[in-house]
Each structure stands twice: as C-alpha cells, then as structure tokens.
XYZ file of C-alpha atoms in Angstrom:
376
model
C -3.294 -9.274 12.620
C 0.352 -8.150 12.839
C 0.734 -4.429 13.510
C 3.622 -2.926 11.449
C 5.289 0.415 12.054
C 7.147 1.853 9.099
C 10.041 4.388 9.420
C 10.716 6.438 6.359
C 11.161 9.947 5.267
C 7.527 10.699 4.742
C 5.851 12.975 7.332
C 6.295 16.654 6.257
C 8.421 15.604 3.453
C 7.478 17.967 0.544
C 9.013 15.728 -2.043
C 6.980 13.779 -4.571
C 8.957 10.572 -4.531
C 9.455 10.577 -0.790
C 5.741 10.890 -0.027
C 4.623 8.598 -2.845
C 6.930 5.762 -1.806
C 5.699 6.155 1.848
C 2.127 5.866 0.794
C 2.856 2.972 -1.436
C 4.572 0.686 1.181
C 1.777 1.171 3.812
C -0.815 0.574 1.086
C 0.833 -2.546 -0.315
C 1.203 -3.999 3.198
C -2.672 -3.310 3.955
C -3.416 -5.017 0.600
C -1.629 -8.095 1.964
C -3.729 -8.115 5.125
C -1.431 -6.434 7.592
C -2.146 -3.508 9.825
C 0.481 -1.046 8.749
C 1.103 2.692 9.192
C 3.973 5.104 8.873
C 5.441 6.261 12.208
C 4.864 9.961 12.454
C 8.185 11.582 13.616
C 9.615 14.864 14.547
C 13.143 14.140 13.643
C 12.487 14.447 9.872
C 13.995 17.902 9.695
C 17.543 16.933 10.866
C 19.749 17.066 7.908
C 23.613 17.418 7.406
C 23.268 20.084 4.752
C 24.427 23.452 6.090
C 22.115 26.459 6.439
C 18.953 24.670 5.240
C 19.602 21.912 7.910
C 20.165 24.387 10.563
C 16.978 26.260 9.792
C 14.999 23.065 9.701
C 16.489 21.975 13.094
C 15.527 25.324 14.538
C 11.819 24.849 13.551
C 11.686 21.161 14.450
C 8.524 20.238 16.326
C 6.877 23.587 15.516
C 4.263 22.798 12.894
C 3.353 26.427 12.144
C 6.944 27.607 11.590
C 7.732 24.297 9.761
C 4.863 24.966 7.224
C 5.907 28.691 6.877
C 9.479 27.625 6.139
C 8.459 25.090 3.546
C 5.974 27.384 1.848
C 8.770 29.978 1.555
C 11.136 27.448 -0.116
C 8.471 26.529 -2.610
C 7.345 30.134 -3.274
C 3.648 29.113 -3.297
C 1.471 28.092 -0.425
C -0.896 26.191 -2.768
C 1.747 23.575 -3.392
C 2.206 22.933 0.253
C -1.554 22.616 0.739
C -1.746 19.953 -1.873
C 1.010 17.934 -0.231
C -0.702 18.423 3.091
C -3.936 17.052 1.556
C -2.189 14.042 0.053
C -0.627 13.284 3.395
C -4.021 12.678 4.820
C -4.482 9.566 2.750
C -1.391 8.001 4.337
C -1.970 6.008 7.583
C 0.102 7.521 10.345
C 0.764 6.654 13.869
C 0.954 9.203 16.674
C 3.983 11.386 17.160
C 7.321 10.121 18.351
C 10.783 11.749 18.586
C 14.224 10.252 18.949
C 13.750 9.955 22.698
C 10.084 8.565 22.782
C 10.461 6.246 19.800
C 11.096 3.304 22.279
C 7.450 3.630 23.311
C 6.497 2.384 19.831
C 7.515 -1.026 20.991
C 4.186 -1.209 22.928
C 2.113 -0.491 19.865
C 3.818 -2.510 17.022
C 4.727 -6.174 16.477
C 7.108 -5.477 13.674
C 9.159 -2.556 12.407
C 10.115 -1.853 8.835
C 12.739 0.737 7.799
C 12.475 2.075 4.330
C 12.235 2.864 1.684
C 14.057 5.948 0.295
C 17.432 7.280 1.391
C 17.080 6.480 5.085
C 20.701 5.303 5.335
C 22.306 8.211 3.399
C 24.911 9.798 5.795
C 24.852 12.996 3.510
C 21.257 13.542 4.749
C 21.231 12.136 8.238
C 23.504 12.242 11.208
C 24.472 9.097 13.265
C 21.554 9.532 15.624
C 19.040 9.311 12.725
C 20.928 6.524 11.038
C 20.647 4.508 14.160
C 17.018 5.446 14.333
C 16.410 4.297 10.718
C 18.466 1.109 11.591
C 15.745 0.218 14.203
C 18.180 0.184 17.009
C 15.451 1.321 19.341
C 13.370 -1.717 18.824
C 13.087 -4.483 21.462
C 14.907 -7.800 20.800
C 11.587 -9.629 20.477
C 10.246 -7.434 17.739
C 10.895 -8.312 13.990
C 13.103 -5.760 12.410
C 13.218 -5.428 8.650
C 14.727 -3.010 6.156
C 12.796 -2.757 2.842
C 14.532 -1.186 -0.253
C 16.712 1.062 1.989
C 19.073 3.330 0.095
C 22.533 4.590 1.234
C 22.521 7.239 -1.427
C 25.959 6.253 -2.919
C 28.962 4.191 -1.899
C 31.092 7.176 -1.638
C 28.592 8.879 0.799
C 28.487 5.725 2.862
C 32.229 5.092 2.939
C 33.671 5.716 6.400
C 30.547 4.702 8.149
C 31.170 0.937 7.947
C 31.183 0.358 11.670
C 27.809 2.085 12.166
C 26.307 0.136 9.259
C 27.573 -3.114 10.728
C 25.863 -2.189 13.975
C 22.668 -1.631 12.047
C 22.864 -4.858 10.003
C 23.570 -6.967 13.055
C 20.404 -5.474 14.610
C 18.090 -6.477 11.703
C 16.399 -9.774 11.133
C 15.958 -9.321 7.333
C 17.774 -6.783 5.147
C 16.838 -5.506 1.678
C 18.085 -2.502 -0.272
C 16.966 -0.650 -3.373
C 20.167 -0.476 -5.326
C 22.847 -3.034 -6.351
C 25.547 -0.651 -5.265
C 24.045 -0.571 -1.765
C 24.067 -4.437 -1.575
C 27.611 -4.645 -2.755
C 28.644 -2.083 -0.080
C 26.788 -3.656 2.805
C 27.025 -7.340 2.169
C 30.724 -7.667 3.252
C 29.648 -6.194 6.606
C 27.195 -9.060 7.575
C 26.652 -12.694 7.191
C 22.962 -12.177 6.589
C 21.892 -11.913 2.981
C 21.358 -8.466 1.571
C 18.615 -8.530 -1.057
C 17.698 -5.981 -3.628
C 13.997 -5.281 -3.794
C 11.739 -3.006 -5.657
C 11.083 0.713 -4.691
C 7.632 0.675 -2.922
C 5.999 2.611 -5.688
C 6.566 -0.369 -7.906
C 4.539 -2.558 -5.433
C 1.399 -0.886 -6.711
C 0.015 -1.160 -10.241
C -1.002 1.699 -12.432
C -4.665 0.880 -11.549
C -3.738 1.287 -7.880
C -2.108 4.630 -8.607
C -5.327 5.805 -10.536
C -6.998 5.797 -7.116
C -4.921 8.832 -6.088
C -3.989 10.433 -9.362
C -5.349 13.897 -9.983
C -5.605 14.555 -13.710
C -4.725 17.788 -15.260
C -7.381 19.926 -17.045
C -5.049 20.234 -19.986
C -6.431 18.311 -22.997
C -3.934 19.016 -25.762
C -0.850 16.912 -26.027
C 2.258 17.784 -23.934
C 5.593 16.615 -22.716
C 5.874 16.574 -18.969
C 9.137 17.575 -17.405
C 10.318 17.229 -13.879
C 13.981 17.973 -12.881
C 15.473 17.953 -9.484
C 18.171 20.284 -8.246
C 19.603 21.694 -11.418
C 20.225 25.310 -10.777
C 22.385 25.689 -13.852
C 19.564 24.175 -16.096
C 22.326 22.160 -17.714
C 19.838 20.115 -19.889
C 18.098 23.015 -21.531
C 19.582 22.630 -24.966
C 18.989 18.908 -25.083
C 15.444 19.273 -23.817
C 14.704 21.930 -26.473
C 16.048 19.771 -29.154
C 13.670 16.976 -28.195
C 10.712 19.233 -27.999
C 11.464 20.685 -31.400
C 11.782 17.290 -32.888
C 8.552 15.963 -31.332
C 6.721 19.236 -31.712
C 5.453 19.090 -28.253
C 4.912 21.884 -25.604
C 6.494 21.315 -22.196
C 4.524 21.204 -18.914
C 6.750 21.471 -15.929
C 6.536 21.016 -12.146
C 9.117 22.916 -10.166
C 11.008 20.941 -7.549
C 11.129 22.026 -3.818
C 13.843 24.528 -4.439
C 11.975 26.154 -7.327
C 14.257 24.758 -10.032
C 12.855 23.972 -13.415
C 13.950 24.079 -17.086
C 14.089 27.447 -18.627
C 12.495 26.050 -21.801
C 9.047 25.118 -20.328
C 5.826 26.466 -21.839
C 3.834 25.935 -18.675
C 5.060 25.986 -15.052
C 2.970 24.204 -12.367
C 3.302 25.416 -8.844
C 0.252 23.982 -7.173
C 0.934 20.266 -7.619
C 0.947 17.720 -4.861
C 1.856 13.978 -5.225
C -1.581 13.211 -6.806
C -1.106 15.910 -9.478
C 2.462 14.594 -10.152
C 1.104 11.096 -10.851
C -1.735 12.689 -12.929
C 0.460 14.738 -15.152
C 2.545 11.685 -15.992
C -0.453 9.551 -16.647
C -1.802 12.002 -19.146
C 1.520 12.965 -20.694
C 2.483 12.158 -24.319
C 6.230 11.935 -23.252
C 8.117 12.492 -20.015
C 11.482 14.115 -19.603
C 13.093 13.865 -16.125
C 16.226 13.404 -14.070
C 13.960 11.988 -11.198
C 14.030 8.248 -10.227
C 10.364 8.417 -9.434
C 9.568 10.396 -12.428
C 11.076 7.487 -14.435
C 9.325 4.867 -12.462
C 5.801 6.322 -12.990
C 6.618 6.706 -16.642
C 7.177 2.995 -16.793
C 4.190 2.170 -14.779
C 1.975 4.152 -17.148
C 3.800 2.907 -20.104
C 4.890 6.387 -21.294
C 7.673 7.246 -23.801
C 10.315 8.821 -21.591
C 13.934 10.058 -21.566
C 15.807 10.283 -18.258
C 18.878 12.481 -17.671
C 21.638 12.106 -15.319
C 21.244 14.312 -12.213
C 24.839 14.206 -11.029
C 28.247 13.404 -12.202
C 29.054 9.746 -11.626
C 32.100 10.737 -9.403
C 29.973 13.066 -7.390
C 29.723 11.956 -3.720
C 26.059 12.762 -3.661
C 25.404 11.033 -6.971
C 22.107 9.202 -7.238
C 22.602 7.928 -10.723
C 23.034 4.247 -9.734
C 19.360 3.847 -8.761
C 18.355 5.149 -12.312
C 20.962 3.012 -14.177
C 20.088 -0.178 -12.036
C 16.368 0.207 -12.867
C 16.876 0.863 -16.521
C 19.218 -2.190 -16.838
C 16.842 -4.575 -15.048
C 14.124 -3.675 -17.658
C 16.451 -3.537 -20.647
C 15.815 0.203 -21.021
C 19.411 1.448 -20.917
C 18.803 3.333 -24.254
C 16.419 5.682 -22.520
C 19.341 7.328 -20.665
C 20.481 10.576 -22.205
C 24.112 11.262 -21.476
C 25.291 14.758 -20.632
C 25.454 16.824 -23.718
C 23.862 14.264 -25.912
C 21.406 15.220 -28.677
C 19.137 12.417 -29.624
C 18.794 11.480 -33.310
C 15.464 11.347 -34.953
C 15.868 7.578 -35.279
C 16.493 7.230 -31.629
C 13.653 9.590 -30.758
C 11.213 7.483 -32.510
C 12.254 4.159 -31.101
C 9.330 2.529 -29.294
C 9.508 0.843 -25.944
C 8.680 -2.864 -25.855
C 6.219 -2.318 -22.964
C 4.917 -5.978 -23.181
C 8.355 -7.216 -22.159
C 8.803 -4.279 -19.641
C 5.448 -4.974 -17.979
C 6.297 -8.590 -17.506
C 9.601 -7.765 -15.914
C 8.007 -5.165 -13.613
C 5.395 -7.691 -12.554
C 8.148 -10.301 -11.789
C 9.948 -7.639 -9.681
C 6.707 -6.737 -7.963
C 5.958 -10.337 -7.071
C 9.499 -11.106 -5.937
C 9.462 -8.055 -3.648
C 6.058 -8.685 -2.143
C 6.836 -12.397 -1.476
C 10.198 -11.440 0.169
C 8.467 -8.905 2.304
C 5.740 -11.328 3.438
C 8.311 -13.946 4.281
C 10.389 -11.491 6.269
C 7.351 -10.456 8.274
C 5.840 -13.896 8.861
C 8.833 -16.298 8.964
C 9.141 -18.146 12.258
C-alpha cells in the first residue's frame, strides 16, 4: 500500500474551508485504498501579511501561545475548541518544520501538494512556496500537485521563475482554477490540469458523517461572509431576507466579521457545525467559495456575492465564477449593489443537472489523481 504525505494549509488553520478541504483529500485517498495523511507542520504560521503575520511568526512552534493568539482573534475560546476537536478526525503525520521536512522522505512513497492556496505569494514567502512545491522530496518520490491555487494571476505575477522551478520538480500538476492553469501552463511542457476542490471528492452522504446539526428547528437563511469589515452587502442581504421572510443565522469568520443584519450570531462553530448549518438551511447567502460548494453538495438554494473587486490583487473571485460556470449556475452570483427581483429570487436550481455535472467532475478528478499516483 502506497504511503502518501499531503502538504496543505490544514494544521492549526482555523478556517472552515481550509480544514474541510484537508480532511476531504485524505479521506478520499483512503477511500481509494491508499494510506494517506496530512503532514503536520510548524511553518503554517508564516504569512506575508504585516502585523498578524509577524505575531504568528513570533508564536510559531509554541502551541500554547498559538492557541491563545487564535482564541483572541476569534473572541471566543469555544470556537477554537470545536476546530481543535474536528482536527482530531484528520489523519496527521508527526511534526516537521522547513528544515526537518526532508526526513519525511523516509516515511512516504508519494507526496501531494494541495489543495487550497498553497501557491499564493500573497500568503507565503519563497521558502514556503518551495516547500509547497515539494522541492524537498527525493528524486525517486512521486510528486503531485492536486487542485493547487495561486490565489490570483496578479498575485502570482513576478514569481514566474520560482513557479517554473516548482513545475519542473513535479511529476503531475493539477490546479483548482482555470486562471491558475492559464498562468502556469506557459511555464512548463507538462500538462496543467484543472481538478475539483477536495471537498467535492466527497458526497453529501460522506459529509453527513462529520456534520453537526444545529438545534434550531424553524426555517432560517444561513450566512457566512469572509473579510468584509465594511459589511458592504448588508442592504442586498436584508432585501433578500425581507422578500423570503427568513431570519438569518450567521457564523462569524476568523476576524469576527459578519453582516450587521443577522438575527442570530454563532460563535462556537467548528467545521462540523459549518457543514451542519448549511445542510439544515432553507437558503444560503455567502461570499465564501466553500460556503457555495457545500450549498451545491446539499442542493440548497443559494446566492453568492463577490468578496473582492475583480481588479484587486488579492481577488479570489475567479474560483467562484469558474465553479458557477462549470455547473451552469452563473445566475446565482449577485453583483455588487444588485437587488434581486422577486422573479429571480424564486428561480429554482436544476439540481438534477447540477448533480450530474458534479459527479462527472468528481469522477474525473479521482481518476486523474489515481493515475498520477499509480502511473509507471
């Protein structure tokens, strides 16, 4: 049985999508008969984002101070405890840092980098980009990127030489967004393939195994918005809620940001609760890629909002627009300042077609991954 080590932004990552995609990839590989685990690392805290990055670097490797820092950022220790509890269902290796990671060559036959924004220069310095490019791996080890993301072409621009070094090192390359493929393909003769985010590799029945359902029984709209300090979508959200006559249950993101128009704020929610709230929701409102993905997996009515301006260097809109286009769901995107008409609000999603397309994407991605691991 091949032993696979996965490098992604999972360990001590108090982000719903980040932890759920890490769980999903290792779980999907085990379902296919592989021995797979996430490589537990102590370089997770190195960011290129000013003061918070400096603070995280200062507490790197110190679990107590790391937990205190994260609980401060989220304002509530209960939230952190639920993330920590969910982390226990993920299979992890022992600890490695950027110096000891070469020792992982003795434990694993194959390395997979991904998914999530492991190749985003906005988040990671060159040392970490090389780490997530598997440049530490021995020549005789199979090296694969799975659904890796560069964040945006603007963020990656200027790092072409480093990405070429990474691509030359890999045996098989897949990315998550079309824009990433278009940016990286000219840098290598190897095919750069677009594959599904790991969360899509599991079915709703698979996710039911880890979902924690809310106690709330009455109908509600579930909202999850990342990084919107100005609450720029409040008026559009309130318009939808008024038209649908639904109260809004909201989970705050890691910065404590949430729409002002919520009826219920949830602070003690880990990844399992995040999935459970979407599973039981009557409608989902979000600017989160994974909020959108789980809405589709659970066949929920949903509306997704743009998190950034399209010309923003840190824009993550392309992963949302790509996903919607692949499934014929472009009309579920709400433009900035757009107030949905009653007619549009009552449009139903053709989930029979969507589910078929999701299953095709799932099968293609799993088959690509198996071939990348097993090909002679």
